[in-house]
Amino acid sequence: MFSIGTMSDRTGVKVPTIRYYEDMGLLALAERTAGNQRRYDQAALDRLTFIRHARDLGFSIEAISELIALGEHPDQPCAGASRIARDQLADVRARLARLQRLEVELTRIVAGCSGDGTLDQCHVMAALADHDHCVTEH
Amino acid sequence: MFSIGTMSDRTGVKVPTIRYYEDMGLLALAERTAGNQRRYDQAALDRLTFIRHARDLGFSIEAISELIALGEHPDQPCAGASRIARDQLADVRARLARLQRLEVELTRIVAGCSGDGTLDQCHVMAALADHDHCVTEH
DNA sequence: CCTAATGTCTCTAGCTGCTAGAGGTTCAAG
DNA sequence: CTTGAACCTCTAGCAGCTAGAGACATTAGG
């Protein structure tokens, strides 16, 4: 049986975050010692590892919650899990596309300023004031 | 003079968000009518347009606040504004790099699942459970 | 000029995913 | 048995809004 601190050390998830995941229903209520401290088993550690990895991949708490619920029924078709992962990928790609547009604009804006003029001639301020200076919608 | 609704229509910034920006000190306190409603002038509209554009480019409220403060002294060198923009670009590039790694992993994970097996054979669940399935740190 | 509809006001609370702190209790090593 | 680290619960805070309640202001039409 592991204390919450051990769980934290093994997964890299901070102690208050573990408690938060419990509140959110991602982790089952842990057993308690006579003194009311949480004690976890291997299954709980595995689940926390799963959660950590899914969070690192950008899945929301809600999506992870659904994945865990699906995981309770391993005999079911995996279409649901597959859909959640594809949704997440679509989300990542959308954010990626947006950031790429921002990168283009910001690079242009920054390149236009050497940093040694005065502000009223500054390309940075002018570019921010007027979207027409941009080459893309963003 | 423009009402807050007109400001909203012209900039695409929602009415409560305009009030929020005022609270945050990005917009000066507006004049008020006898009935206590905000009335804005062209300078306020220009500033809100600036804020909107900077937000669209991902600048934080705090960064925008600094840019506005710098903008009050157009005779000063523009090194400060330039630095803020370069910081923002660096931030965007860091997030971009992270999302690109996620995209690689998620694409791999999703590709490994046709969606018509059962969950216990599902690549999605296995990949999420174990980081060793990943090709990158992410 | 009056009325009805729409716009605006302030205030509070909620969203995501944590993080920090206060004030108190329990555990484990020596 | 003592002591120091780890743990407990609870509340509040972060960004950047968004939503809703309940009340007042403005404006267009008749």
CSV table of C-alpha atoms (C1' of nucleotides) in Angstrom, one decimal:
chain,number,residue,atom,x,y,z
A,1,MET,CA,0.0,0.0,0.0
A,2,PHE,CA,1.3,3.4,-1.0
A,3,SER,CA,0.9,6.8,0.8
A,4,ILE,CA,-0.2,9.8,-1.3
A,5,GLY,CA,3.4,11.0,-1.2
A,6,THR,CA,4.7,7.8,-2.7
A,7,MET,CA,2.0,8.0,-5.4
A,8,SER,CA,3.2,11.5,-6.1
A,9,ASP,CA,6.9,10.4,-6.3
A,10,ARG,CA,6.1,7.5,-8.6
A,11,THR,CA,4.0,9.4,-11.1
A,12,GLY,CA,5.2,12.9,-10.9
A,13,VAL,CA,1.7,14.1,-10.0
A,14,LYS,CA,1.7,16.6,-7.1
A,15,VAL,CA,0.0,15.6,-3.9
A,16,PRO,CA,-2.8,18.3,-4.0
A,17,THR,CA,-3.4,17.3,-7.6
A,18,ILE,CA,-4.0,13.7,-6.6
A,19,ARG,CA,-6.6,14.9,-4.1
A,20,TYR,CA,-8.1,17.1,-6.8
A,21,TYR,CA,-8.4,14.1,-9.2
A,22,GLU,CA,-10.1,12.2,-6.4
A,23,ASP,CA,-12.6,15.1,-6.0
A,24,MET,CA,-13.2,15.0,-9.8
A,25,GLY,CA,-13.9,11.4,-9.7
A,26,LEU,CA,-10.9,10.2,-11.7
A,27,LEU,CA,-9.6,8.2,-8.8
A,28,ALA,CA,-11.7,6.0,-6.7
A,29,LEU,CA,-11.9,6.9,-3.0
A,30,ALA,CA,-8.8,5.5,-1.4
A,31,GLU,CA,-8.8,3.3,1.7
A,32,ARG,CA,-7.9,5.1,4.8
A,33,THR,CA,-5.6,4.3,7.8
A,34,ALA,CA,-7.0,4.5,11.3
A,35,GLY,CA,-5.6,8.1,11.3
A,36,ASN,CA,-7.5,9.0,8.1
A,37,GLN,CA,-4.6,9.0,5.7
A,38,ARG,CA,-5.1,7.7,2.2
A,39,ARG,CA,-3.6,4.3,1.2
A,40,TYR,CA,-3.4,3.2,-2.4
A,41,ASP,CA,-3.0,-0.1,-4.1
A,42,GLN,CA,-1.3,-1.0,-7.4
A,43,ALA,CA,-4.5,-0.5,-9.4
A,44,ALA,CA,-4.7,3.0,-8.1
A,45,LEU,CA,-1.1,3.7,-9.1
A,46,ASP,CA,-1.7,2.3,-12.6
A,47,ARG,CA,-4.8,4.5,-12.9
A,48,LEU,CA,-2.9,7.6,-11.8
A,49,THR,CA,-0.1,6.8,-14.4
A,50,PHE,CA,-2.8,6.5,-17.0
A,51,ILE,CA,-4.3,9.9,-16.0
A,52,ARG,CA,-0.9,11.5,-15.9
A,53,HIS,CA,-0.1,10.3,-19.4
A,54,ALA,CA,-3.4,11.3,-20.8
A,55,ARG,CA,-3.1,14.8,-19.3
A,56,ASP,CA,0.4,15.1,-20.8
A,57,LEU,CA,-1.2,14.4,-24.1
A,58,GLY,CA,-3.7,17.1,-23.5
A,59,PHE,CA,-6.8,15.1,-22.8
A,60,SER,CA,-9.3,17.0,-20.6
A,61,ILE,CA,-10.4,15.7,-17.2
A,62,GLU,CA,-13.8,15.0,-18.7
A,63,ALA,CA,-12.3,13.0,-21.6
A,64,ILE,CA,-10.2,11.0,-19.2
A,65,SER,CA,-13.2,10.4,-17.1
A,66,GLU,CA,-15.0,8.9,-20.1
A,67,LEU,CA,-12.0,6.8,-21.1
A,68,ILE,CA,-11.8,5.4,-17.6
A,69,ALA,CA,-15.6,4.7,-17.6
A,70,LEU,CA,-15.1,2.9,-20.9
A,71,GLY,CA,-12.2,1.0,-19.5
A,72,GLU,CA,-14.5,-0.6,-17.0
A,73,HIS,CA,-16.0,-2.6,-19.8
A,74,PRO,CA,-13.1,-4.2,-21.7
A,75,ASP,CA,-15.4,-6.5,-23.7
A,76,GLN,CA,-17.1,-3.6,-25.3
A,77,PRO,CA,-16.1,-2.3,-28.7
A,78,CYS,CA,-13.4,0.4,-28.6
A,79,ALA,CA,-15.1,2.8,-31.0
A,80,GLY,CA,-15.8,5.2,-28.1
A,81,ALA,CA,-12.2,5.3,-27.0
A,82,SER,CA,-11.1,5.7,-30.5
A,83,ARG,CA,-13.5,8.6,-31.1
A,84,ILE,CA,-12.3,10.4,-27.9
A,85,ALA,CA,-8.7,10.1,-29.1
A,86,ARG,CA,-9.5,11.3,-32.6
A,87,ASP,CA,-11.4,14.3,-31.1
A,88,GLN,CA,-8.3,15.1,-29.1
A,89,LEU,CA,-6.1,14.8,-32.2
A,90,ALA,CA,-8.5,17.1,-34.1
A,91,ASP,CA,-8.3,19.6,-31.2
A,92,VAL,CA,-4.5,19.5,-31.1
A,93,ARG,CA,-4.4,20.0,-34.9
A,94,ALA,CA,-6.7,23.0,-34.7
A,95,ARG,CA,-4.6,24.6,-32.0
A,96,LEU,CA,-1.5,23.8,-34.0
A,97,ALA,CA,-2.9,25.5,-37.1
A,98,ARG,CA,-3.8,28.6,-35.1
A,99,LEU,CA,-0.4,28.8,-33.4
A,100,GLN,CA,1.3,28.4,-36.8
A,101,ARG,CA,-0.6,31.5,-38.1
A,102,LEU,CA,0.4,33.4,-34.9
A,103,GLU,CA,4.0,32.4,-35.4
A,104,VAL,CA,4.0,33.8,-38.9
A,105,GLU,CA,2.5,37.1,-37.9
A,106,LEU,CA,4.6,37.5,-34.8
A,107,THR,CA,7.8,36.7,-36.7
A,108,ARG,CA,6.9,39.3,-39.3
A,109,ILE,CA,6.1,41.9,-36.6
A,110,VAL,CA,9.3,41.2,-34.6
A,111,ALA,CA,11.5,41.2,-37.7
A,112,GLY,CA,10.2,44.7,-38.6
A,113,CYS,CA,11.7,46.1,-35.4
A,114,SER,CA,15.3,46.4,-34.7
A,115,GLY,CA,14.6,47.7,-31.2
A,116,ASP,CA,16.7,50.9,-31.6
A,117,GLY,CA,14.2,53.3,-33.0
A,118,THR,CA,11.6,55.3,-31.0
A,119,LEU,CA,8.2,54.0,-30.3
A,120,ASP,CA,6.2,56.2,-32.6
A,121,GLN,CA,8.0,54.8,-35.6
A,122,CYS,CA,7.9,51.3,-34.1
A,123,HIS,CA,6.5,48.6,-36.4
A,124,VAL,CA,5.5,46.5,-33.4
A,125,MET,CA,3.0,49.1,-32.1
A,126,ALA,CA,1.7,49.9,-35.6
A,127,ALA,CA,1.2,46.2,-36.4
A,128,LEU,CA,-0.7,45.6,-33.2
A,129,ALA,CA,-2.9,48.6,-33.8
A,130,ASP,CA,-4.1,47.5,-37.2
A,131,HIS,CA,-4.9,44.0,-38.3
A,132,ASP,CA,-4.5,45.1,-41.9
A,133,HIS,CA,-0.8,44.8,-41.4
A,134,CYS,CA,-1.3,41.1,-41.1
A,135,VAL,CA,-1.0,38.6,-43.9
A,136,THR,CA,-3.4,36.1,-42.4
A,137,GLU,CA,-6.6,36.0,-40.5
A,138,HIS,CA,-5.6,34.6,-37.1
B,1,MET,CA,-19.6,59.0,-28.7
B,2,PHE,CA,-20.2,55.2,-28.7
B,3,SER,CA,-22.2,53.0,-26.3
B,4,ILE,CA,-20.6,49.9,-25.0
B,5,GLY,CA,-22.8,47.9,-27.4
B,6,THR,CA,-21.5,49.9,-30.4
B,7,MET,CA,-17.9,49.3,-29.2
B,8,SER,CA,-18.7,45.6,-29.0
B,9,ASP,CA,-20.1,45.5,-32.5
B,10,ARG,CA,-17.2,47.5,-34.0
B,11,THR,CA,-14.4,45.4,-32.4
B,12,GLY,CA,-16.0,42.0,-31.9
B,13,VAL,CA,-15.2,42.1,-28.2
B,14,LYS,CA,-18.2,41.1,-26.1
B,15,VAL,CA,-19.8,43.7,-23.8
B,16,PRO,CA,-18.9,42.0,-20.5
B,17,THR,CA,-15.3,41.5,-21.7
B,18,ILE,CA,-15.1,45.3,-22.4
B,19,ARG,CA,-16.1,45.9,-18.8
B,20,TYR,CA,-13.6,43.3,-17.7
B,21,TYR,CA,-10.8,45.1,-19.6
B,22,GLU,CA,-11.8,48.3,-17.8
B,23,ASP,CA,-11.6,46.5,-14.5
B,24,MET,CA,-8.1,45.2,-15.5
B,25,GLY,CA,-7.0,48.8,-16.3
B,26,LEU,CA,-6.6,48.2,-20.0
B,27,LEU,CA,-9.3,50.7,-20.9
B,28,ALA,CA,-9.5,54.1,-19.1
B,29,LEU,CA,-12.7,54.7,-17.2
B,30,ALA,CA,-15.3,55.9,-19.7
B,31,GLU,CA,-17.4,58.9,-19.4
B,32,ARG,CA,-20.9,58.3,-18.2
B,33,THR,CA,-24.3,59.6,-19.3
B,34,ALA,CA,-26.7,61.1,-16.8
B,35,GLY,CA,-28.1,57.6,-16.4
B,36,ASN,CA,-24.7,56.1,-15.7
B,37,GLN,CA,-24.1,54.4,-19.0
B,38,ARG,CA,-20.6,54.3,-20.5
B,39,ARG,CA,-19.8,56.5,-23.5
B,40,TYR,CA,-16.6,56.1,-25.5
B,41,ASP,CA,-14.7,58.2,-27.9
B,42,GLN,CA,-12.6,57.3,-30.9
B,43,ALA,CA,-9.4,57.0,-28.9
B,44,ALA,CA,-11.1,54.3,-26.7
B,45,LEU,CA,-12.3,52.5,-29.8
B,46,ASP,CA,-8.8,52.5,-31.2
B,47,ARG,CA,-7.4,51.2,-27.9
B,48,LEU,CA,-10.0,48.4,-27.8
B,49,THR,CA,-9.1,47.5,-31.4
B,50,PHE,CA,-5.4,47.3,-30.3
B,51,ILE,CA,-6.3,45.1,-27.3
B,52,ARG,CA,-8.4,42.8,-29.4
B,53,HIS,CA,-5.7,42.4,-31.9
B,54,ALA,CA,-3.0,41.8,-29.3
B,55,ARG,CA,-5.3,39.2,-27.6
B,56,ASP,CA,-5.8,37.5,-30.9
B,57,LEU,CA,-2.1,37.2,-31.2
B,58,GLY,CA,-2.0,35.6,-27.8
B,59,PHE,CA,-0.5,38.5,-25.7
B,60,SER,CA,-1.5,38.3,-22.1
B,61,ILE,CA,-3.5,41.0,-20.4
B,62,GLU,CA,-0.4,41.9,-18.5
B,63,ALA,CA,1.8,42.2,-21.6
B,64,ILE,CA,-0.9,44.3,-23.3
B,65,SER,CA,-1.0,46.5,-20.2
B,66,GLU,CA,2.8,47.0,-20.5
B,67,LEU,CA,2.5,47.8,-24.2
B,68,ILE,CA,-0.2,50.4,-23.5
B,69,ALA,CA,1.9,52.0,-20.8
B,70,LEU,CA,4.9,52.1,-23.2
B,71,GLY,CA,2.6,53.6,-25.8
B,72,GLU,CA,2.0,56.6,-23.6
B,73,HIS,CA,5.6,57.7,-24.3
B,74,PRO,CA,6.0,57.5,-28.0
B,75,ASP,CA,9.3,59.4,-27.9
B,76,GLN,CA,11.0,56.6,-25.8
B,77,PRO,CA,13.0,53.9,-27.5
B,78,CYS,CA,11.0,50.9,-28.6
B,79,ALA,CA,13.2,48.3,-27.1
B,80,GLY,CA,10.6,47.5,-24.5
B,81,ALA,CA,7.9,46.8,-26.9
B,82,SER,CA,10.2,44.8,-29.1
B,83,ARG,CA,11.2,42.6,-26.1
B,84,ILE,CA,7.5,42.0,-25.2
B,85,ALA,CA,6.8,40.9,-28.8
B,86,ARG,CA,9.9,38.7,-28.9
B,87,ASP,CA,8.9,37.1,-25.6
B,88,GLN,CA,5.5,36.4,-27.0
B,89,LEU,CA,7.0,34.9,-30.1
B,90,ALA,CA,9.2,32.6,-28.0
B,91,ASP,CA,6.2,31.5,-26.0
B,92,VAL,CA,4.2,30.7,-29.2
B,93,ARG,CA,7.2,28.7,-30.5
B,94,ALA,CA,7.5,26.7,-27.3
B,95,ARG,CA,3.8,25.9,-27.4
B,96,LEU,CA,4.0,25.0,-31.0
B,97,ALA,CA,6.9,22.6,-30.4
B,98,ARG,CA,5.0,20.9,-27.6
B,99,LEU,CA,1.8,20.6,-29.7
B,100,GLN,CA,3.8,19.1,-32.6
B,101,ARG,CA,5.1,16.4,-30.3
B,102,LEU,CA,1.6,15.7,-29.1
B,103,GLU,CA,0.4,15.6,-32.7
B,104,VAL,CA,3.0,12.9,-33.5
B,105,GLU,CA,2.0,10.7,-30.6
B,106,LEU,CA,-1.7,11.1,-31.0
B,107,THR,CA,-1.5,10.4,-34.7
B,108,ARG,CA,0.4,7.2,-33.9
B,109,ILE,CA,-2.1,6.2,-31.2
B,110,VAL,CA,-5.2,6.9,-33.3
B,111,ALA,CA,-3.7,5.1,-36.4
B,112,GLY,CA,-3.2,2.0,-34.3
B,113,CYS,CA,-6.9,1.7,-33.7
B,114,SER,CA,-9.5,0.8,-36.4
B,115,GLY,CA,-12.3,1.3,-33.9
B,116,ASP,CA,-13.9,-2.1,-34.6
B,117,GLY,CA,-12.1,-4.3,-32.1
B,118,THR,CA,-12.9,-4.6,-28.4
B,119,LEU,CA,-11.4,-2.4,-25.7
B,120,ASP,CA,-9.1,-4.9,-24.2
B,121,GLN,CA,-7.2,-5.2,-27.4
B,122,CYS,CA,-7.4,-1.5,-28.1
B,123,HIS,CA,-4.2,0.3,-28.9
B,124,VAL,CA,-5.6,3.6,-27.6
B,125,MET,CA,-6.0,2.3,-24.1
B,126,ALA,CA,-2.6,0.5,-24.0
B,127,ALA,CA,-0.8,3.5,-25.4
B,128,LEU,CA,-2.3,5.8,-22.8
B,129,ALA,CA,-1.5,3.4,-20.0
B,130,ASP,CA,2.1,3.2,-20.8
B,131,HIS,CA,4.4,6.1,-21.9
B,132,ASP,CA,6.9,3.6,-23.2
B,133,HIS,CA,4.6,3.2,-26.3
B,134,CYS,CA,5.5,6.8,-27.2
B,135,VAL,CA,8.4,7.8,-29.5
B,136,THR,CA,9.0,11.1,-27.9
B,137,GLU,CA,9.0,12.7,-24.5
B,138,HIS,CA,6.0,15.1,-24.6
C,1,DC,C1',-45.9,62.1,-24.8
C,2,DC,C1',-46.1,57.4,-23.7
C,3,DT,C1',-45.1,52.8,-24.0
C,4,DA,C1',-42.6,48.7,-25.1
C,5,DA,C1',-38.5,46.6,-26.4
C,6,DT,C1',-33.9,46.6,-26.1
C,7,DG,C1',-29.7,48.0,-24.0
C,8,DT,C1',-27.2,48.8,-20.0
C,9,DC,C1',-26.0,48.8,-15.0
C,10,DT,C1',-23.7,46.2,-10.8
C,11,DC,C1',-22.9,42.2,-8.5
C,12,DT,C1',-22.0,37.4,-7.8
C,13,DA,C1',-20.8,33.0,-9.3
C,14,DG,C1',-18.9,29.7,-12.5
C,15,DC,C1',-15.6,27.6,-16.0
C,16,DT,C1',-10.5,24.6,-16.3
C,17,DG,C1',-6.9,22.6,-13.8
C,18,DC,C1',-4.6,23.2,-10.7
C,19,DT,C1',-1.6,25.7,-6.7
C,20,DA,C1',-0.8,27.9,-2.1
C,21,DG,C1',-1.6,28.5,2.5
C,22,DA,C1',-3.6,28.0,7.3
C,23,DG,C1',-4.2,25.4,11.1
C,24,DG,C1',-4.3,21.0,12.9
C,25,DT,C1',-3.3,15.6,13.1
C,26,DT,C1',-0.7,11.3,12.2
C,27,DC,C1',3.1,8.6,11.0
C,28,DA,C1',7.7,6.5,11.3
C,29,DA,C1',12.5,6.7,12.5
C,30,DG,C1',15.6,6.9,16.2
D,1,DC,C1',8.7,8.6,23.6
D,2,DT,C1',9.9,12.3,21.0
D,3,DT,C1',10.5,14.8,16.9
D,4,DG,C1',10.1,16.2,12.3
D,5,DA,C1',8.2,15.1,8.1
D,6,DA,C1',4.1,13.9,5.9
D,7,DC,C1',-0.6,14.1,6.0
D,8,DC,C1',-5.5,16.0,6.7
D,9,DT,C1',-9.5,19.5,5.4
D,10,DC,C1',-10.8,23.8,4.0
D,11,DT,C1',-10.7,28.1,1.7
D,12,DA,C1',-8.9,31.2,-1.6
D,13,DG,C1',-6.4,32.4,-5.7
D,14,DC,C1',-4.5,32.2,-10.8
D,15,DA,C1',-6.1,33.6,-16.3
D,16,DG,C1',-9.6,35.4,-19.0
D,17,DC,C1',-13.5,35.4,-19.5
D,18,DT,C1',-19.0,34.0,-19.5
D,19,DA,C1',-23.6,33.7,-17.6
D,20,DG,C1',-27.3,35.2,-14.8
D,21,DA,C1',-30.2,38.0,-11.5
D,22,DG,C1',-32.6,42.0,-10.7
D,23,DA,C1',-32.9,46.9,-11.6
D,24,DC,C1',-32.5,51.1,-14.3
D,25,DA,C1',-31.8,53.9,-19.0
D,26,DT,C1',-32.5,54.7,-23.6
D,27,DT,C1',-34.8,54.9,-28.0
D,28,DA,C1',-38.0,53.9,-31.8
D,29,DG,C1',-42.8,53.8,-33.0
D,30,DG,C1',-47.5,55.1,-32.5
